[in-house]
Coordinates of C-alpha atoms in Angstrom, one line a residue:
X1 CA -74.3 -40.6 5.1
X2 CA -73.8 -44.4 4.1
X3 CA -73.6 -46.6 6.5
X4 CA -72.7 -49.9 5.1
X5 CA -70.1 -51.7 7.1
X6 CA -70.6 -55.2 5.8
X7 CA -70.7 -53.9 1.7
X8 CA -68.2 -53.7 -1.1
X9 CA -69.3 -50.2 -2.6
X10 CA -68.9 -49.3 -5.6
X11 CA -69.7 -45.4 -6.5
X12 CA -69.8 -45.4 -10.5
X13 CA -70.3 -43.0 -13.2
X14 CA -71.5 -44.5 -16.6
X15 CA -71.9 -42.6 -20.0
X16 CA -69.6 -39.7 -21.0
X17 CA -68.5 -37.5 -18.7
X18 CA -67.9 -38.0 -14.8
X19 CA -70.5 -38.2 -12.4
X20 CA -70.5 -36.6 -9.1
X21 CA -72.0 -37.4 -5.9
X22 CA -71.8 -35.4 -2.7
X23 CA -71.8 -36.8 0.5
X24 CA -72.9 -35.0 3.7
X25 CA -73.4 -36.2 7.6
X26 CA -73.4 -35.5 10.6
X27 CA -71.6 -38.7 11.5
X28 CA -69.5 -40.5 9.0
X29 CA -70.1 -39.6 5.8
X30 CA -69.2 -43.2 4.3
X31 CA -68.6 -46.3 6.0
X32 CA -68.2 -49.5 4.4
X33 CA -66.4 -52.9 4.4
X34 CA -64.4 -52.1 0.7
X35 CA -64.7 -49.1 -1.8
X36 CA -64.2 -48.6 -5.3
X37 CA -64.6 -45.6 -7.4
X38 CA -64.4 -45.7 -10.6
X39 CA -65.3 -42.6 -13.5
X40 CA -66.6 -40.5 -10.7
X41 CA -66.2 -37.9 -8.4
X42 CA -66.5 -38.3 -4.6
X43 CA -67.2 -35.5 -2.3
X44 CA -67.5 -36.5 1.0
X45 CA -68.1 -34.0 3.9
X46 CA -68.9 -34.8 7.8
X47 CA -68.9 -34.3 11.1
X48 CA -66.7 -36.8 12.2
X49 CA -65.0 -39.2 9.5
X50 CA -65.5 -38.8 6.3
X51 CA -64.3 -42.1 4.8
X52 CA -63.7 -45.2 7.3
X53 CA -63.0 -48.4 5.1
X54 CA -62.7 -51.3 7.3
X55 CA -62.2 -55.0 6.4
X56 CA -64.7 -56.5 9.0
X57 CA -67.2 -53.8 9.3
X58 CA -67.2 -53.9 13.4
X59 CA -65.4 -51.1 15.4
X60 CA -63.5 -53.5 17.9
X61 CA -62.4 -55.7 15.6
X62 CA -61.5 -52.8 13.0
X63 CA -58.7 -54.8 10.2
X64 CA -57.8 -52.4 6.7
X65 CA -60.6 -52.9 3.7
X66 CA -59.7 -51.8 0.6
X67 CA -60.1 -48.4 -1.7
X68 CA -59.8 -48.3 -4.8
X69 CA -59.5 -45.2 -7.1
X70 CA -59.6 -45.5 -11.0
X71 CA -60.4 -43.9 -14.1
X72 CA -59.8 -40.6 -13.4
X73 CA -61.9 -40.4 -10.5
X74 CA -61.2 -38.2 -7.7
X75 CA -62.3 -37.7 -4.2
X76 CA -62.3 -35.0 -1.7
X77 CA -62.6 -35.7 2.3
X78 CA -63.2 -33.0 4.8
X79 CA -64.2 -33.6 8.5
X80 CA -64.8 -30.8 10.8
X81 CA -64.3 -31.9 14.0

């Protein structure tokens, strides 16, 4: 997974077409303080979360980050547990 709690990701694709990249953990598949993505396609598939945006990055002080979508991106989430 990607564990970045104090990061603004951005997942991009450039060039023509759109990019994918697949995301796979045992945990949380992404975690990150803001996320943006933009011409590309997110597949994200974990254990437990498989997309936990947070503002501050720290579990007990947990506020809403931001996500943005764009471009004719899309993104598909699946947790099993």
């Amino acid at each position: 997974g990607i564990y970045a709690p104090d990061t603004k990701l951005a997942i991009e694709s450039f060039g023509e077409g759109t990019g994918t990249l697949n995301v796979y953990s045992n945990s949380n598949a992404i975690w990150c303080k803001e996320l943006r993505v933009e011409n590309a396609n997110l597949n994200c598939f974990a254990y437990r979360t498989a997309i936990k945006v947070v503002g501050t990055g720290y579990i007990d002080q947990e506020e809403n980050g931001n996500m943005l979508v764009k471009s004719g991106s899309q993104i598909f989430a699946k947790t099993v547990n």
